[in-house]
Tab-separated table of C-alpha atoms and ligand atoms in Angstrom:
chain	number	residue	atom	x	y	z
W	1	UNK	CA	0.000	0.000	0.000
W	2	UNK	CA	1.285	3.408	-0.857
W	3	UNK	CA	-0.030	6.665	0.563
W	4	UNK	CA	-0.583	7.824	-3.036
W	5	UNK	CA	-3.390	5.306	-3.575
W	6	UNK	CA	-6.611	4.744	-1.609
W	7	UNK	CA	-6.832	1.034	-0.750
W	8	UNK	CA	-9.883	-0.828	-2.004
W	9	UNK	CA	-11.527	-3.711	-0.162
W	10	UNK	CA	-13.803	-5.362	-2.723
W	11	UNK	CA	-16.090	-8.334	-2.111
W	12	UNK	CA	-16.805	-10.709	-4.965
W	13	UNK	CA	-20.016	-12.436	-3.957
W	14	UNK	CA	-20.018	-14.758	-6.966
W	15	UNK	CA	-23.382	-16.592	-7.272
W	16	UNK	CA	-24.464	-16.028	-3.667
W	17	UNK	CA	-27.246	-14.033	-2.005
W	18	UNK	CA	-30.612	-13.191	-3.520
W	19	UNK	CA	-31.680	-9.538	-3.525
W	20	UNK	CA	-33.163	-9.701	-0.009
W	21	UNK	CA	-30.061	-11.301	1.468
W	22	UNK	CA	-27.908	-8.793	-0.414
W	23	UNK	CA	-29.867	-5.860	1.010
W	24	UNK	CA	-29.662	-7.224	4.533
W	25	UNK	CA	-25.913	-7.790	4.174
W	26	UNK	CA	-25.190	-4.284	2.882
W	27	UNK	CA	-27.263	-2.745	5.668
W	28	UNK	CA	-25.464	-4.766	8.309
W	29	UNK	CA	-22.026	-4.005	6.867
W	30	UNK	CA	-22.847	-0.302	6.851
W	31	UNK	CA	-23.964	-0.493	10.503
W	32	UNK	CA	-20.863	-2.376	11.588
W	33	UNK	CA	-18.593	0.103	9.847
W	34	UNK	CA	-20.542	3.085	11.157
W	35	UNK	CA	-20.210	1.745	14.707
W	36	UNK	CA	-16.473	1.477	14.127
W	37	UNK	CA	-16.343	5.104	12.835
W	38	UNK	CA	-14.997	3.758	9.583
W	39	UNK	CA	-13.312	6.374	7.407
W	40	UNK	CA	-14.304	5.650	3.803
W	41	UNK	CA	-12.012	8.421	2.585
W	42	UNK	CA	-9.005	6.373	3.650
W	43	UNK	CA	-10.203	2.922	2.584
W	44	UNK	CA	-12.796	2.313	-0.089
W	45	UNK	CA	-15.268	-0.546	0.266
W	46	UNK	CA	-17.097	-2.146	-2.669
W	47	UNK	CA	-19.327	-5.166	-3.224
W	48	UNK	CA	-20.013	-7.105	-6.397
W	49	UNK	CA	-23.452	-8.739	-6.137
W	50	UNK	CA	-25.124	-10.887	-8.775
W	51	UNK	CA	-26.924	-9.011	-11.564
W	52	UNK	CA	-30.265	-9.712	-9.895
W	53	UNK	CA	-29.271	-7.928	-6.685
W	54	UNK	CA	-27.620	-4.817	-8.091
W	55	UNK	CA	-30.813	-2.776	-8.332
W	56	UNK	CA	-31.740	-3.571	-4.710
W	57	UNK	CA	-28.255	-2.591	-3.549
W	58	UNK	CA	-28.499	0.630	-5.539
W	59	UNK	CA	-31.829	1.567	-3.962
W	60	UNK	CA	-30.487	0.965	-0.461
W	61	UNK	CA	-27.191	2.776	-1.053
W	62	UNK	CA	-28.974	5.800	-2.498
W	63	UNK	CA	-31.798	5.895	0.066
W	64	UNK	CA	-29.461	5.613	3.064
W	65	UNK	CA	-26.646	7.593	1.426
W	66	UNK	CA	-24.205	4.786	2.128
W	67	UNK	CA	-20.557	5.180	1.218
W	68	UNK	CA	-20.274	1.602	-0.016
W	69	UNK	CA	-19.626	1.246	-3.743
W	70	UNK	CA	-20.785	-1.664	-5.845
W	71	UNK	CA	-20.390	-3.236	-9.244
W	72	UNK	CA	-20.898	-6.339	-11.351
W	73	UNK	CA	-19.007	-9.567	-11.874
W	74	UNK	CA	-18.900	-9.565	-15.674
W	75	UNK	CA	-20.336	-7.729	-18.661
W	76	UNK	CA	-21.296	-8.242	-22.268
W	77	UNK	CA	-18.912	-6.945	-24.913
W	78	UNK	CA	-21.815	-5.639	-26.977
W	79	UNK	CA	-24.132	-2.810	-26.143
W	80	UNK	CA	-27.520	-4.163	-27.160
W	81	UNK	CA	-29.269	-6.595	-29.428
W	82	UNK	CA	-29.853	-10.297	-29.855
W	83	UNK	CA	-27.530	-11.597	-27.141
W	84	UNK	CA	-29.758	-13.690	-24.909
W	85	UNK	CA	-28.759	-13.624	-21.267
W	86	UNK	CA	-26.220	-10.827	-21.597
W	87	UNK	CA	-26.114	-7.530	-19.696
W	88	UNK	CA	-24.506	-4.463	-21.240
W	89	UNK	CA	-22.063	-2.020	-19.685
W	90	UNK	CA	-24.521	0.849	-20.158
W	91	UNK	CA	-27.175	-1.057	-18.219
W	92	UNK	CA	-24.732	-1.514	-15.344
W	93	UNK	CA	-23.614	2.098	-15.450
W	94	UNK	CA	-27.269	3.196	-15.277
W	95	UNK	CA	-27.589	1.154	-12.065
W	96	UNK	CA	-24.823	3.210	-10.505
W	97	UNK	CA	-22.116	0.549	-10.751
W	98	UNK	CA	-18.613	1.842	-10.190
W	99	UNK	CA	-16.763	-1.371	-11.003
W	100	UNK	CA	-17.002	-4.488	-13.127
W	101	UNK	CA	-14.844	-7.540	-12.490
W	102	UNK	CA	-13.331	-8.694	-15.783
W	103	UNK	CA	-11.477	-11.924	-16.484
W	104	UNK	CA	-12.045	-13.674	-13.173
W	105	UNK	CA	-10.509	-17.149	-13.396
W	106	UNK	CA	-13.944	-18.729	-12.897
W	107	UNK	CA	-15.243	-16.792	-15.907
W	108	UNK	CA	-12.174	-17.755	-17.935
W	109	UNK	CA	-12.770	-21.416	-16.973
W	110	UNK	CA	-16.542	-21.829	-17.230
W	111	UNK	CA	-17.371	-19.389	-20.041
W	112	UNK	CA	-15.882	-18.673	-23.425
W	113	UNK	CA	-13.944	-15.656	-22.147
W	114	UNK	CA	-10.606	-15.664	-23.905
W	115	UNK	CA	-8.033	-12.882	-24.009
W	116	UNK	CA	-9.758	-11.100	-26.911
W	117	UNK	CA	-13.117	-11.155	-25.125
W	118	UNK	CA	-11.515	-9.819	-21.951
W	119	UNK	CA	-9.949	-6.922	-23.848
W	120	UNK	CA	-13.395	-6.133	-25.278
W	121	UNK	CA	-15.013	-6.284	-21.824
W	122	UNK	CA	-12.444	-3.864	-20.438
W	123	UNK	CA	-13.111	-1.523	-23.344
W	124	UNK	CA	-16.898	-1.769	-22.819
W	125	UNK	CA	-16.567	-0.999	-19.097
W	126	UNK	CA	-14.318	2.013	-19.710
W	127	UNK	CA	-16.534	3.362	-22.483
W	128	UNK	CA	-19.524	3.242	-20.132
W	129	UNK	CA	-17.591	5.287	-17.548
W	130	UNK	CA	-16.937	2.512	-15.025
W	131	UNK	CA	-13.689	0.933	-13.854
W	132	UNK	CA	-12.692	-2.641	-14.711
W	133	UNK	CA	-11.197	-4.832	-11.995
W	134	UNK	CA	-9.033	-6.981	-14.247
W	135	UNK	CA	-8.174	-10.357	-12.701
W	136	UNK	CA	-4.887	-11.992	-13.599
W	137	UNK	CA	-2.810	-14.740	-12.062
W	138	UNK	CA	-1.139	-18.037	-12.676
W	139	UNK	CA	-2.242	-21.611	-12.048
W	140	UNK	CA	-0.145	-23.966	-9.921
W	141	UNK	CA	1.233	-25.473	-13.110
W	142	UNK	CA	2.636	-22.146	-14.282
W	143	UNK	CA	4.035	-21.503	-10.814
W	144	UNK	CA	5.783	-24.896	-10.833
W	145	UNK	CA	7.336	-24.004	-14.181
W	146	UNK	CA	8.566	-20.731	-12.662
W	147	UNK	CA	6.755	-18.589	-15.238
W	148	UNK	CA	4.199	-17.061	-12.842
W	149	UNK	CA	5.357	-13.462	-13.171
W	150	UNK	CA	5.619	-13.541	-16.965
W	151	UNK	CA	2.182	-15.129	-17.060
W	152	UNK	CA	0.429	-12.534	-14.892
W	153	UNK	CA	2.232	-9.625	-16.509
W	154	UNK	CA	1.408	-11.064	-19.939
W	155	UNK	CA	-2.295	-11.167	-19.059
W	156	UNK	CA	-2.144	-7.508	-18.064
W	157	UNK	CA	-0.176	-6.621	-21.162
W	158	UNK	CA	-2.757	-8.259	-23.443
W	159	UNK	CA	-5.266	-5.733	-22.165
W	160	UNK	CA	-3.143	-2.632	-21.713
W	161	UNK	CA	-1.382	-2.596	-25.051
W	162	UNK	CA	-4.345	-0.921	-26.762
W	163	UNK	CA	-5.224	1.512	-23.979
W	164	UNK	CA	-4.450	5.215	-23.776
W	165	UNK	CA	-2.855	6.650	-20.620
W	166	UNK	CA	-6.243	8.033	-19.529
W	167	UNK	CA	-7.850	4.615	-19.914
W	168	UNK	CA	-4.987	2.717	-18.273
W	169	UNK	CA	-5.049	4.777	-15.104
W	170	UNK	CA	-8.680	3.773	-14.539
W	171	UNK	CA	-7.778	0.080	-14.480
W	172	UNK	CA	-7.736	-1.825	-11.228
W	173	UNK	CA	-5.742	-5.013	-11.404
W	174	UNK	CA	-6.397	-7.942	-9.105
W	175	UNK	CA	-3.515	-10.373	-8.847
W	176	UNK	CA	-5.340	-13.595	-8.043
W	177	UNK	CA	-3.212	-16.720	-8.316
W	178	UNK	CA	-5.671	-19.410	-9.335
W	179	UNK	CA	-4.260	-21.884	-6.797
W	180	UNK	CA	-5.163	-19.486	-3.977
W	181	UNK	CA	-8.793	-18.851	-4.947
W	182	UNK	CA	-11.193	-20.539	-2.579
W	183	UNK	CA	-8.533	-23.026	-1.436
W	184	UNK	CA	-7.364	-21.542	1.859
W	185	UNK	CA	-3.865	-21.405	0.313
W	186	UNK	CA	-3.037	-17.734	0.581
W	187	UNK	CA	-0.012	-16.262	-1.182
W	188	UNK	CA	2.687	-15.088	1.195
W	189	UNK	CA	3.024	-11.310	1.497
W	190	UNK	CA	6.322	-11.570	-0.426
W	191	UNK	CA	4.670	-13.517	-3.238
W	192	UNK	CA	1.831	-11.011	-3.504
W	193	UNK	CA	4.287	-8.112	-3.452
W	194	UNK	CA	6.536	-9.705	-6.072
W	195	UNK	CA	3.639	-10.131	-8.489
W	196	UNK	CA	2.129	-6.703	-7.801
W	197	UNK	CA	5.528	-5.117	-8.269
W	198	UNK	CA	6.087	-6.984	-11.561
W	199	UNK	CA	2.717	-5.757	-12.846
W	200	UNK	CA	3.434	-2.185	-11.758
W	201	UNK	CA	6.897	-2.247	-13.355
W	202	UNK	CA	5.339	-3.358	-16.619
W	203	UNK	CA	2.771	-0.544	-16.389
W	204	UNK	CA	5.630	1.874	-15.742
W	205	UNK	CA	7.427	0.687	-18.859
W	206	UNK	CA	4.317	0.957	-21.010
W	207	UNK	CA	2.761	4.156	-19.660
W	208	UNK	CA	5.350	5.852	-17.458
W	209	UNK	CA	5.452	6.460	-13.707
W	210	UNK	CA	2.440	8.782	-13.508
W	211	UNK	CA	0.015	6.101	-14.686
W	212	UNK	CA	1.781	3.194	-12.960
W	213	UNK	CA	1.703	4.973	-9.610
W	214	UNK	CA	-2.046	5.598	-9.920
W	215	UNK	CA	-3.232	2.092	-10.790
W	216	UNK	CA	-4.431	0.110	-7.792
W	217	UNK	CA	-3.256	-3.481	-7.650
W	218	UNK	CA	-5.288	-5.761	-5.395
W	219	UNK	CA	-4.442	-9.167	-4.069
W	220	UNK	CA	-7.077	-11.918	-4.167
W	221	UNK	CA	-6.993	-15.520	-3.006
W	222	UNK	CA	-8.159	-16.766	0.408
W	223	UNK	CA	-7.891	-13.343	2.039
W	224	UNK	CA	-9.164	-13.302	5.617
W	225	UNK	CA	-8.801	-11.234	8.771
W	226	UNK	CA	-5.874	-13.497	9.658
W	227	UNK	CA	-3.697	-12.522	6.703
W	228	UNK	CA	-5.005	-9.094	5.611
W	229	UNK	CA	-2.674	-6.958	7.733
W	230	UNK	CA	0.546	-8.468	6.404
W	231	UNK	CA	-0.692	-8.393	2.829
W	232	UNK	CA	-1.821	-4.766	2.888
W	233	UNK	CA	1.529	-3.860	4.432
W	234	UNK	CA	3.235	-4.602	1.112
W	235	UNK	CA	4.153	-1.468	-0.851
W	236	UNK	CA	2.467	-2.495	-4.125
W	237	UNK	CA	-0.619	-4.188	-2.679
W	238	UNK	CA	-3.459	-1.660	-2.662
W	239	UNK	CA	-6.281	-3.746	-1.276
W	240	UNK	CA	-8.138	-6.983	-1.805
W	241	UNK	CA	-10.600	-8.809	-3.994
W	242	UNK	CA	-12.268	-11.194	-1.579
W	243	UNK	CA	-14.497	-14.175	-2.329
W	244	UNK	CA	-15.375	-16.497	0.547
W	245	UNK	CA	-14.635	-14.069	3.386
W	246	UNK	CA	-16.829	-11.402	1.756
W	247	UNK	CA	-19.880	-13.583	2.405
W	248	UNK	CA	-19.495	-13.255	6.183
W	249	UNK	CA	-20.402	-9.765	7.197
W	250	UNK	CA	-18.507	-9.707	10.500
W	251	UNK	CA	-15.400	-11.050	8.827
W	252	UNK	CA	-15.598	-8.567	5.959
W	253	UNK	CA	-16.120	-5.668	8.380
W	254	UNK	CA	-13.090	-6.873	10.316
W	255	UNK	CA	-10.941	-6.947	7.172
W	256	UNK	CA	-12.094	-3.400	6.363
W	257	UNK	CA	-11.229	-2.207	9.876
W	258	UNK	CA	-7.833	-3.933	9.885
W	259	UNK	CA	-7.018	-2.451	6.496
W	260	UNK	CA	-7.927	1.028	7.726
W	261	UNK	CA	-5.944	0.577	10.931
W	262	UNK	CA	-2.857	-0.573	9.027
W	263	UNK	CA	-3.154	2.228	6.503
W	264	UNK	CA	-3.572	4.970	9.088
W	265	UNK	CA	-0.783	3.672	11.304
W	266	UNK	CA	1.644	3.855	8.376
W	267	UNK	CA	0.679	7.269	7.042
P	1	PEP	C1	-12.164	-14.585	-5.735
P	1	PEP	O1	-12.986	-15.389	-6.148
P	1	PEP	O2	-11.959	-13.528	-6.342
P	1	PEP	C2	-11.461	-14.910	-4.514
P	1	PEP	C3	-10.369	-14.256	-4.251
P	1	PEP	O3	-11.999	-15.920	-3.732
P	1	PEP	P1	-11.509	-16.364	-2.261
P	1	PEP	O4	-11.296	-15.115	-1.458
P	1	PEP	O5	-12.613	-17.201	-1.743
P	1	PEP	O6	-10.233	-17.113	-2.441
């Protein structure tokens, strides 16, 4: 974490919670953080519900003027038309989404989302005025071969090579080694830092220091309140993308509080 970037704690709910459960969760998270005098200016909090819950979350956030941001977990690459089951970036932007997760390993695995499609999703999200949270990261096989950094940086590069400086600085990159997602096998702080630093160095080479220093790089993969402090203490780790632990409201609130405490104690 660097003082130049506001850390982001983002929950990826995947296919969990209907709209009533989502509303209840957001309300409770807001209460827990309010009771803790949480300072949203120093640490940003965001949730990524399913498509069916986004409208309910929007209504609650707007009615109660909550400081919690929200977004979606994927997006169509086209804007409208005969694409059954798809949801466009404009539709998400009109629901007040700030972020869209792009290229999550589960999307890459279970859906036909190849590199070209991911580039198009990033472009669609940016065009609609939102920010993509681009997920990259190696499998255990790539790690065993020792090519993990080249792999993650290559995934970033595939997307960034066609972006302008203005577009690139809106990217959020989540380094999520596939072997750490949902497994309880968390990357060590050094491993997370090494990958985040490699990604930032590549951004620096492509776009220069001004852009590279702005882009937030998150770590994702079995984050919990037990490992969050050490991870956020790394200079290039600017927050978290959290799956399992983001489904437990007390645990997520704790991660938010620990992140804030670590950030403020180091500023
Ligand atoms: C994720 O799915 O983005 C993720 C990081 O999951 P988990 O925290 O459960 O490993």
